[in-house]
Tab-separated table of C-alpha atoms in Angstrom:
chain	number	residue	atom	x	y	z
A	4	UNK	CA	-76.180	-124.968	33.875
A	5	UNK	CA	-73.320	-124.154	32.021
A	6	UNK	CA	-70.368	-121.515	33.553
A	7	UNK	CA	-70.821	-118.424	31.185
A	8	UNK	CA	-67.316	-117.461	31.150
A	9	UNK	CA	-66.536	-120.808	29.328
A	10	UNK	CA	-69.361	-119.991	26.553
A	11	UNK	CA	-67.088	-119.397	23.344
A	12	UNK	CA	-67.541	-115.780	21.879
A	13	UNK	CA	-67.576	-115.253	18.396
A	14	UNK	CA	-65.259	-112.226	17.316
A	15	UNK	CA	-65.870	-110.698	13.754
A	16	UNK	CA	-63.034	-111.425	11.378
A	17	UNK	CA	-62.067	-108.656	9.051
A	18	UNK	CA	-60.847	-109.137	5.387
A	19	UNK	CA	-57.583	-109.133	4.157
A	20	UNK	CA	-56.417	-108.097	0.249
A	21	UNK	CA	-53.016	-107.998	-0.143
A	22	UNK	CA	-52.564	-109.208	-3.662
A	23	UNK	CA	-55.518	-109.884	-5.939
A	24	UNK	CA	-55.230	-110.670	-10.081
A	25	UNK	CA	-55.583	-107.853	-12.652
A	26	UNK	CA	-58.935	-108.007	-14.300
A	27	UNK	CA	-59.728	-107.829	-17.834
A	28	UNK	CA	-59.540	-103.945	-17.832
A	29	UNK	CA	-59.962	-103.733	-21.853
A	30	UNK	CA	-62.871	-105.684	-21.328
A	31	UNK	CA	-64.386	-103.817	-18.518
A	32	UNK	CA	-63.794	-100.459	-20.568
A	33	UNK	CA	-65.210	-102.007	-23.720
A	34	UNK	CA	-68.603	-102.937	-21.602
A	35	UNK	CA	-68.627	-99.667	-19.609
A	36	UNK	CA	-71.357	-96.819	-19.929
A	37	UNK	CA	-70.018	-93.583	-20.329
A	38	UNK	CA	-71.360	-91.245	-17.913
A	39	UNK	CA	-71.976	-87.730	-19.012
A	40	UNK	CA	-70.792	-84.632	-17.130
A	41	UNK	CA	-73.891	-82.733	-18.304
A	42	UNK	CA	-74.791	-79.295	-16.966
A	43	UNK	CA	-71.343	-79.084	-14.935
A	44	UNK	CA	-70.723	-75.762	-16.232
A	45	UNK	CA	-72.945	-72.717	-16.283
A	46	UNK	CA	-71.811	-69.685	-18.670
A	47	UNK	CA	-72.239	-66.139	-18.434
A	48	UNK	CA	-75.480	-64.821	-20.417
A	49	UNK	CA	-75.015	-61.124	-19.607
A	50	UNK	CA	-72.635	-58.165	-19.109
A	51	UNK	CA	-71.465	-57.297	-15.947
A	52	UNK	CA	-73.195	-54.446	-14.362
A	53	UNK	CA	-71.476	-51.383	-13.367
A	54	UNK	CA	-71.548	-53.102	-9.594
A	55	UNK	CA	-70.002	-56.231	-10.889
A	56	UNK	CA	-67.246	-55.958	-8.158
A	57	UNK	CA	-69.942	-55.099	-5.167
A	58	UNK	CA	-71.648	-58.792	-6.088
A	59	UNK	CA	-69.046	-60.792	-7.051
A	60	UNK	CA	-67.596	-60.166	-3.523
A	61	UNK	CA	-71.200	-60.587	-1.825
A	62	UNK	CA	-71.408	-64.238	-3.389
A	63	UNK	CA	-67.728	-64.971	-2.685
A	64	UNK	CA	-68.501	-64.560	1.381
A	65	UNK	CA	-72.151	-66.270	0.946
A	66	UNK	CA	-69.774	-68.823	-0.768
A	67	UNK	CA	-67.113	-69.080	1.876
A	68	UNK	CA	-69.523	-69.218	4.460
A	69	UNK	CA	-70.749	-72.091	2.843
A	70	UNK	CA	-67.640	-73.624	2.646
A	71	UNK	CA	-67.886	-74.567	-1.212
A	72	UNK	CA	-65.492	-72.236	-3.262
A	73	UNK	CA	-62.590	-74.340	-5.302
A	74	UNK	CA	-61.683	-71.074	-6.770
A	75	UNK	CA	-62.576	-67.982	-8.847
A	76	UNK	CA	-61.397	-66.144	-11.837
A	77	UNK	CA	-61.287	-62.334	-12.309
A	78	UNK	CA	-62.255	-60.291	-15.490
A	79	UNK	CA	-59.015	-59.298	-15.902
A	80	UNK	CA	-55.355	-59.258	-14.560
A	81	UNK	CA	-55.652	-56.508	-11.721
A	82	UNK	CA	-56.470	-57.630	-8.194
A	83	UNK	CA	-59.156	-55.318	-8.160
A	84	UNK	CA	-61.271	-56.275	-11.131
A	85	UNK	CA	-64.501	-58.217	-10.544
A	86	UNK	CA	-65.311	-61.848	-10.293
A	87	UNK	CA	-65.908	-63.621	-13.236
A	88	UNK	CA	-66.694	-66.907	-12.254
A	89	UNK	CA	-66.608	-69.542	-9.560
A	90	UNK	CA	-65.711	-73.255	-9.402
A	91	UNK	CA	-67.737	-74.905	-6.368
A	92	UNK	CA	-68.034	-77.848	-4.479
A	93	UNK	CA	-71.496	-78.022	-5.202
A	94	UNK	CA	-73.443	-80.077	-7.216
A	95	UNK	CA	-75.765	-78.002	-9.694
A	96	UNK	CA	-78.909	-79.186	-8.124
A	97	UNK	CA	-77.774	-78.798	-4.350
A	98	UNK	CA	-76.887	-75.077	-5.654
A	99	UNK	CA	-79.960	-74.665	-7.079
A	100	UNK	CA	-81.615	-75.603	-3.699
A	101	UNK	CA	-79.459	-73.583	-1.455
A	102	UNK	CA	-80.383	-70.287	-3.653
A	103	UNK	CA	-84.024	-71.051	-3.342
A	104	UNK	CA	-83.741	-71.534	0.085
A	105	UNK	CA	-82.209	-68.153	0.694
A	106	UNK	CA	-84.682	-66.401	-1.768
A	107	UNK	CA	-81.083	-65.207	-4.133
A	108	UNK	CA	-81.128	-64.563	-7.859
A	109	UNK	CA	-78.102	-65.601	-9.521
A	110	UNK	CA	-75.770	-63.137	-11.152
A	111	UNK	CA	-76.007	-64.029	-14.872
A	112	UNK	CA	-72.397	-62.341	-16.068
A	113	UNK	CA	-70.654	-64.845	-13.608
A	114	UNK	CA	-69.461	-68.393	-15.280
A	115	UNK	CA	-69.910	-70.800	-12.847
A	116	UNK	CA	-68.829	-74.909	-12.509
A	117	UNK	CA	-70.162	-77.439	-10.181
A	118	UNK	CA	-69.162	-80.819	-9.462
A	119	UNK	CA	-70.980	-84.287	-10.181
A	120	UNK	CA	-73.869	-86.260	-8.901
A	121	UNK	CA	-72.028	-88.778	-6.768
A	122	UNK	CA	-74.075	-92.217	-8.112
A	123	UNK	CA	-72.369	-94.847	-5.858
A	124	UNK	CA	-72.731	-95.109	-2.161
A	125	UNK	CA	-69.533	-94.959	-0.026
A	126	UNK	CA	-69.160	-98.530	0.933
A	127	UNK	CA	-71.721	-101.364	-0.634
A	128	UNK	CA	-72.844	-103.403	1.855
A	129	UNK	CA	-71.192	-106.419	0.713
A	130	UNK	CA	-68.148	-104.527	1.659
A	131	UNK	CA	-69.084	-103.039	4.643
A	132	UNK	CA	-68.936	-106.472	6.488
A	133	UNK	CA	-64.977	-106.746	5.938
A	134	UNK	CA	-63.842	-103.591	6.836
A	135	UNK	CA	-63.461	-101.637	10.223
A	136	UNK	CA	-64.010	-98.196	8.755
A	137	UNK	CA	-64.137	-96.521	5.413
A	138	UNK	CA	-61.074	-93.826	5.865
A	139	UNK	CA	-62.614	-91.156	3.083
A	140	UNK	CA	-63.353	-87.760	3.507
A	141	UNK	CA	-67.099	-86.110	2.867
A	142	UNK	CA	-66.667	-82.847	1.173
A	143	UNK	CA	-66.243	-82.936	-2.021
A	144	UNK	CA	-62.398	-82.656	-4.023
A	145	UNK	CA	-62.910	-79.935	-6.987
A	146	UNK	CA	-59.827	-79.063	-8.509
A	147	UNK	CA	-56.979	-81.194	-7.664
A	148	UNK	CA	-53.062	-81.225	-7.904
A	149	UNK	CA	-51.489	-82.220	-11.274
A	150	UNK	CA	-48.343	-84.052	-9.711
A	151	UNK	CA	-48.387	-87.876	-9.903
A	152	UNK	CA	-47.857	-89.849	-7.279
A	153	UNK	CA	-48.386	-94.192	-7.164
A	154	UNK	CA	-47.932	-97.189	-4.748
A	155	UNK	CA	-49.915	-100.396	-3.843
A	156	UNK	CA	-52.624	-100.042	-1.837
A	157	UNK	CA	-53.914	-103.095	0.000
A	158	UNK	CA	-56.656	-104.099	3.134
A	159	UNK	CA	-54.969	-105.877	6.013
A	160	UNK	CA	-57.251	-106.550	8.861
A	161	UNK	CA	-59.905	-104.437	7.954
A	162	UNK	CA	-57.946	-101.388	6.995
A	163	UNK	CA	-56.594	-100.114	4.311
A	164	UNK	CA	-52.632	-99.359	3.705
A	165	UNK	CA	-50.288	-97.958	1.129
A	166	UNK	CA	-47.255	-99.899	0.449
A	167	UNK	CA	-44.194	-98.389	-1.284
A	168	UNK	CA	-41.978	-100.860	-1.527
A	169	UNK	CA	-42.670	-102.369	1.877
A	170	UNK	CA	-42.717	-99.342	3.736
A	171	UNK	CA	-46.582	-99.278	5.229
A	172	UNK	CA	-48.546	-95.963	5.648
A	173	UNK	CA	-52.520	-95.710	6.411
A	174	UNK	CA	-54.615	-94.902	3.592
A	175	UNK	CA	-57.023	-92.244	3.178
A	176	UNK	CA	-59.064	-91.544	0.123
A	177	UNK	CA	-61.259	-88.664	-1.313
A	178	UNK	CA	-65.359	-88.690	-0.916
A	179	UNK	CA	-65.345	-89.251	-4.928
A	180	UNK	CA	-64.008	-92.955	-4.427
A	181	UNK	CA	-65.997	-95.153	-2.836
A	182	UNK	CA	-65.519	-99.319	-2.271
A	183	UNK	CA	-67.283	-102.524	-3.104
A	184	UNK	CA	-66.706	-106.373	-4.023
A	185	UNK	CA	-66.824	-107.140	-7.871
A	186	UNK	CA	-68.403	-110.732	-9.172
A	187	UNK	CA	-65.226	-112.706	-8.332
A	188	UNK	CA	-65.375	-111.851	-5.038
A	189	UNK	CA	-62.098	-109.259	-4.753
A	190	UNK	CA	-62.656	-106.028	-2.657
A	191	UNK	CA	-62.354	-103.025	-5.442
A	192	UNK	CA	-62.357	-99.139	-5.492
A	193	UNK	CA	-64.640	-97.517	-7.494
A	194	UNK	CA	-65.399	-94.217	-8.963
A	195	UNK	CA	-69.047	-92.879	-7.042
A	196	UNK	CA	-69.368	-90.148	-9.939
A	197	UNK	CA	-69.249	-93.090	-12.407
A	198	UNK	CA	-70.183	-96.713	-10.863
A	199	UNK	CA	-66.735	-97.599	-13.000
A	200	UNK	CA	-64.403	-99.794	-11.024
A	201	UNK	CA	-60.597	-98.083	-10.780
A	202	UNK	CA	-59.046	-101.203	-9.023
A	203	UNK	CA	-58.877	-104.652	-7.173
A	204	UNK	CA	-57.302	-103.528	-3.774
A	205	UNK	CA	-53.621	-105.503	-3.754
A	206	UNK	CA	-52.859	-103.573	-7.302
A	207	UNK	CA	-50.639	-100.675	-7.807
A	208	UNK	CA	-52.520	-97.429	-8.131
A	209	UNK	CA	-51.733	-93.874	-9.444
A	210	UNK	CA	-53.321	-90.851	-8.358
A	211	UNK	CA	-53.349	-86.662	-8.451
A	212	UNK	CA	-50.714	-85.592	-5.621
A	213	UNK	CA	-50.332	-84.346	-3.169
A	214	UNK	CA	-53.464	-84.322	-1.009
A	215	UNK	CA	-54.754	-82.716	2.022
A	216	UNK	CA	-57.266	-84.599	4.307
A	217	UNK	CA	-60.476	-82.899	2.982
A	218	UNK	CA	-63.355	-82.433	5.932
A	219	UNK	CA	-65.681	-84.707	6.525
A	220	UNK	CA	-65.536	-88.733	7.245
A	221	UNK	CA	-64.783	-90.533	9.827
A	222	UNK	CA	-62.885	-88.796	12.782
A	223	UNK	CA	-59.352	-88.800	13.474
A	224	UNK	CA	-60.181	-90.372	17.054
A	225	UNK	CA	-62.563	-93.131	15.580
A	226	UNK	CA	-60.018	-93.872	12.511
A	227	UNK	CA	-56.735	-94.294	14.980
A	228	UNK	CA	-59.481	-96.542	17.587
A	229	UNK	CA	-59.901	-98.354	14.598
A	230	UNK	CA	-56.538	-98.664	12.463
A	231	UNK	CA	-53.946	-97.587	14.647
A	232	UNK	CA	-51.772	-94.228	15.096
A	233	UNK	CA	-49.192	-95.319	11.737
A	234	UNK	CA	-49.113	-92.372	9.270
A	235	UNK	CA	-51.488	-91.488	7.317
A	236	UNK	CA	-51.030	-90.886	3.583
A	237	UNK	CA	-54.098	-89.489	1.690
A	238	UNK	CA	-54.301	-91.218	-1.716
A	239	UNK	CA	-57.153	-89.198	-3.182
A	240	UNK	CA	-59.092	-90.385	-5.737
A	241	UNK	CA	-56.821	-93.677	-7.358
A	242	UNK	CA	-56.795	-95.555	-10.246
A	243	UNK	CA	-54.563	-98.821	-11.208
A	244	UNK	CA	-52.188	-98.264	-13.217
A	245	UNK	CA	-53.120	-101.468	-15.285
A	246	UNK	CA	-56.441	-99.746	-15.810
A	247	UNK	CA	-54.667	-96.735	-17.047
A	248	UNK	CA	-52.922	-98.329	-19.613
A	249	UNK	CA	-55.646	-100.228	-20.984
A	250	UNK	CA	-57.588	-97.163	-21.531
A	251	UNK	CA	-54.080	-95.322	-22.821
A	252	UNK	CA	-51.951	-98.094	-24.084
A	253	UNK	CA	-47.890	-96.685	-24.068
A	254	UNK	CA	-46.807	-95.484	-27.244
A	255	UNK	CA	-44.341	-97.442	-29.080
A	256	UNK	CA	-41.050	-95.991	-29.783
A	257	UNK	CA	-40.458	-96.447	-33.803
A	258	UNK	CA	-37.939	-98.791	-33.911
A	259	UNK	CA	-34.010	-97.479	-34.816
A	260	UNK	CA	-33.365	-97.616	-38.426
A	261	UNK	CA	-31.049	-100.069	-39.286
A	262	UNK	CA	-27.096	-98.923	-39.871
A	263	UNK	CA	-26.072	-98.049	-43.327
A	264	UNK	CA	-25.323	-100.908	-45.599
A	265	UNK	CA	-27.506	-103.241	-43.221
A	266	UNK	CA	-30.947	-104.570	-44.908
């Protein structure tokens, strides 16, 4: 009978993506379906009431209770005046749900803007055998930052870095990007509110900065058992930058006219 120490155990290898080749992105935009953000925004179909304030405050702590307000506006520029509308977190039919649930009636002078159906899962399952954990938050983004900020991002080992210019970080993303393998067999991000595909891993990426960790995801114990105690830089929701100018090619500068006398 054989000693079972000496039977061999098979270990699961993880993938690696450190550099991959840039796809045909004009291509891949030409074939895309454009996905439209119907029904993301609600508008107002009524004066305010003379207790505009009193309800605009009630929904803004049912709101916050929840956990889903991205903001508010007021009707006007004094601290004090009421609510005029709310940007949420929400999806329009998980807000729809959550009011029927609680037996509410929506206020109908308030504007309000919900966030996408998200249409792709998290990880594929193609993908989910290379990787040791997806490091993406749960809640939803809203409103982001309007400050660039870029670098490569590439899967070593089953998790994911950002390299700028050899200096190595851990990667986190936002719950609106999710990951997958494309036909050729490269590991690529994608956008969950479109299906699109924003990126082979190994490419250089740009993306809305700068970004907390948003709630949700994996844990901060289970990603550091996983990937290690490095830093951790949250690269939202990221796009390559060879994507982004295929779908906005530079503009040429007109060339210099020539000196006088000089045809």
């Amino acid at each position: 009978m054989p000693d079972a120490s000496q039977t061999p155990v098979e270990t699961r290898r993880y993938a690696t993506q450190i550099e991959a080749p840039v796809p045909d992105y004009r291509q891949l935009i030409r074939d895309m379906t454009i996905v439209e953000f119907s029904d993301l925004r609600r508008e107002a179909t009524a004066r305010a009431p003379a207790d505009a304030k009193a309800v605009g405050e009630q929904w803004l702590a049912r709101l916050n209770e929840r956990g889903v307000v991205d903001g508010y506006g007021l009707s006007g520029k004094n601290d004090d005046d009421p609510i005029s509308s709310f940007s949420l977190t929400l999806t329009p039919a998980d807000f729809d749900a959550w009011v029927r649930e609680n037996g509410w009636s929506v206020p109908r002078h308030i504007d309000w803007n919900f966030v996408p159906d998200l249409v792709s899962p998290r990880v594929s399952d193609a993908a989910a055998q290379g990787i040791r954990i997806w490091p993406a938050s749960e809640a939803r983004t809203g409103m982001q930052n309007q400050a660039a900020d870029s670098g490569r991002i590439v899967l070593r080992d089953g998790c994911f870095y950002l390299d700028r210019q050899g200096v190595e970080t851990l990667a986190w993303f936002h719950a609106e990007t999710g990951l997958d393998v494309d036909g050729e067999g490269f590991y690529v991000l994608v956008n969950r509110m479109t299906g699109q595909v924003e990126g082979r891993l190994g490419e250089t990426f740009v993306w809305a900065a700068p970004n907390p960790i948003t709630p949700g995801g994996p844990s901060m114990e289970e990603f550091r058992a996983a990937c290690g105690d490095g830093e951790i830089s949250t690269v939202g929701n990221p796009t390559s930058t060879a994507r982004m100018d295929a779908m906005y090619p530079p503009v040429r500068a007109p060339d210099a006219a020539p000196p006088p006398g000089i045809h």
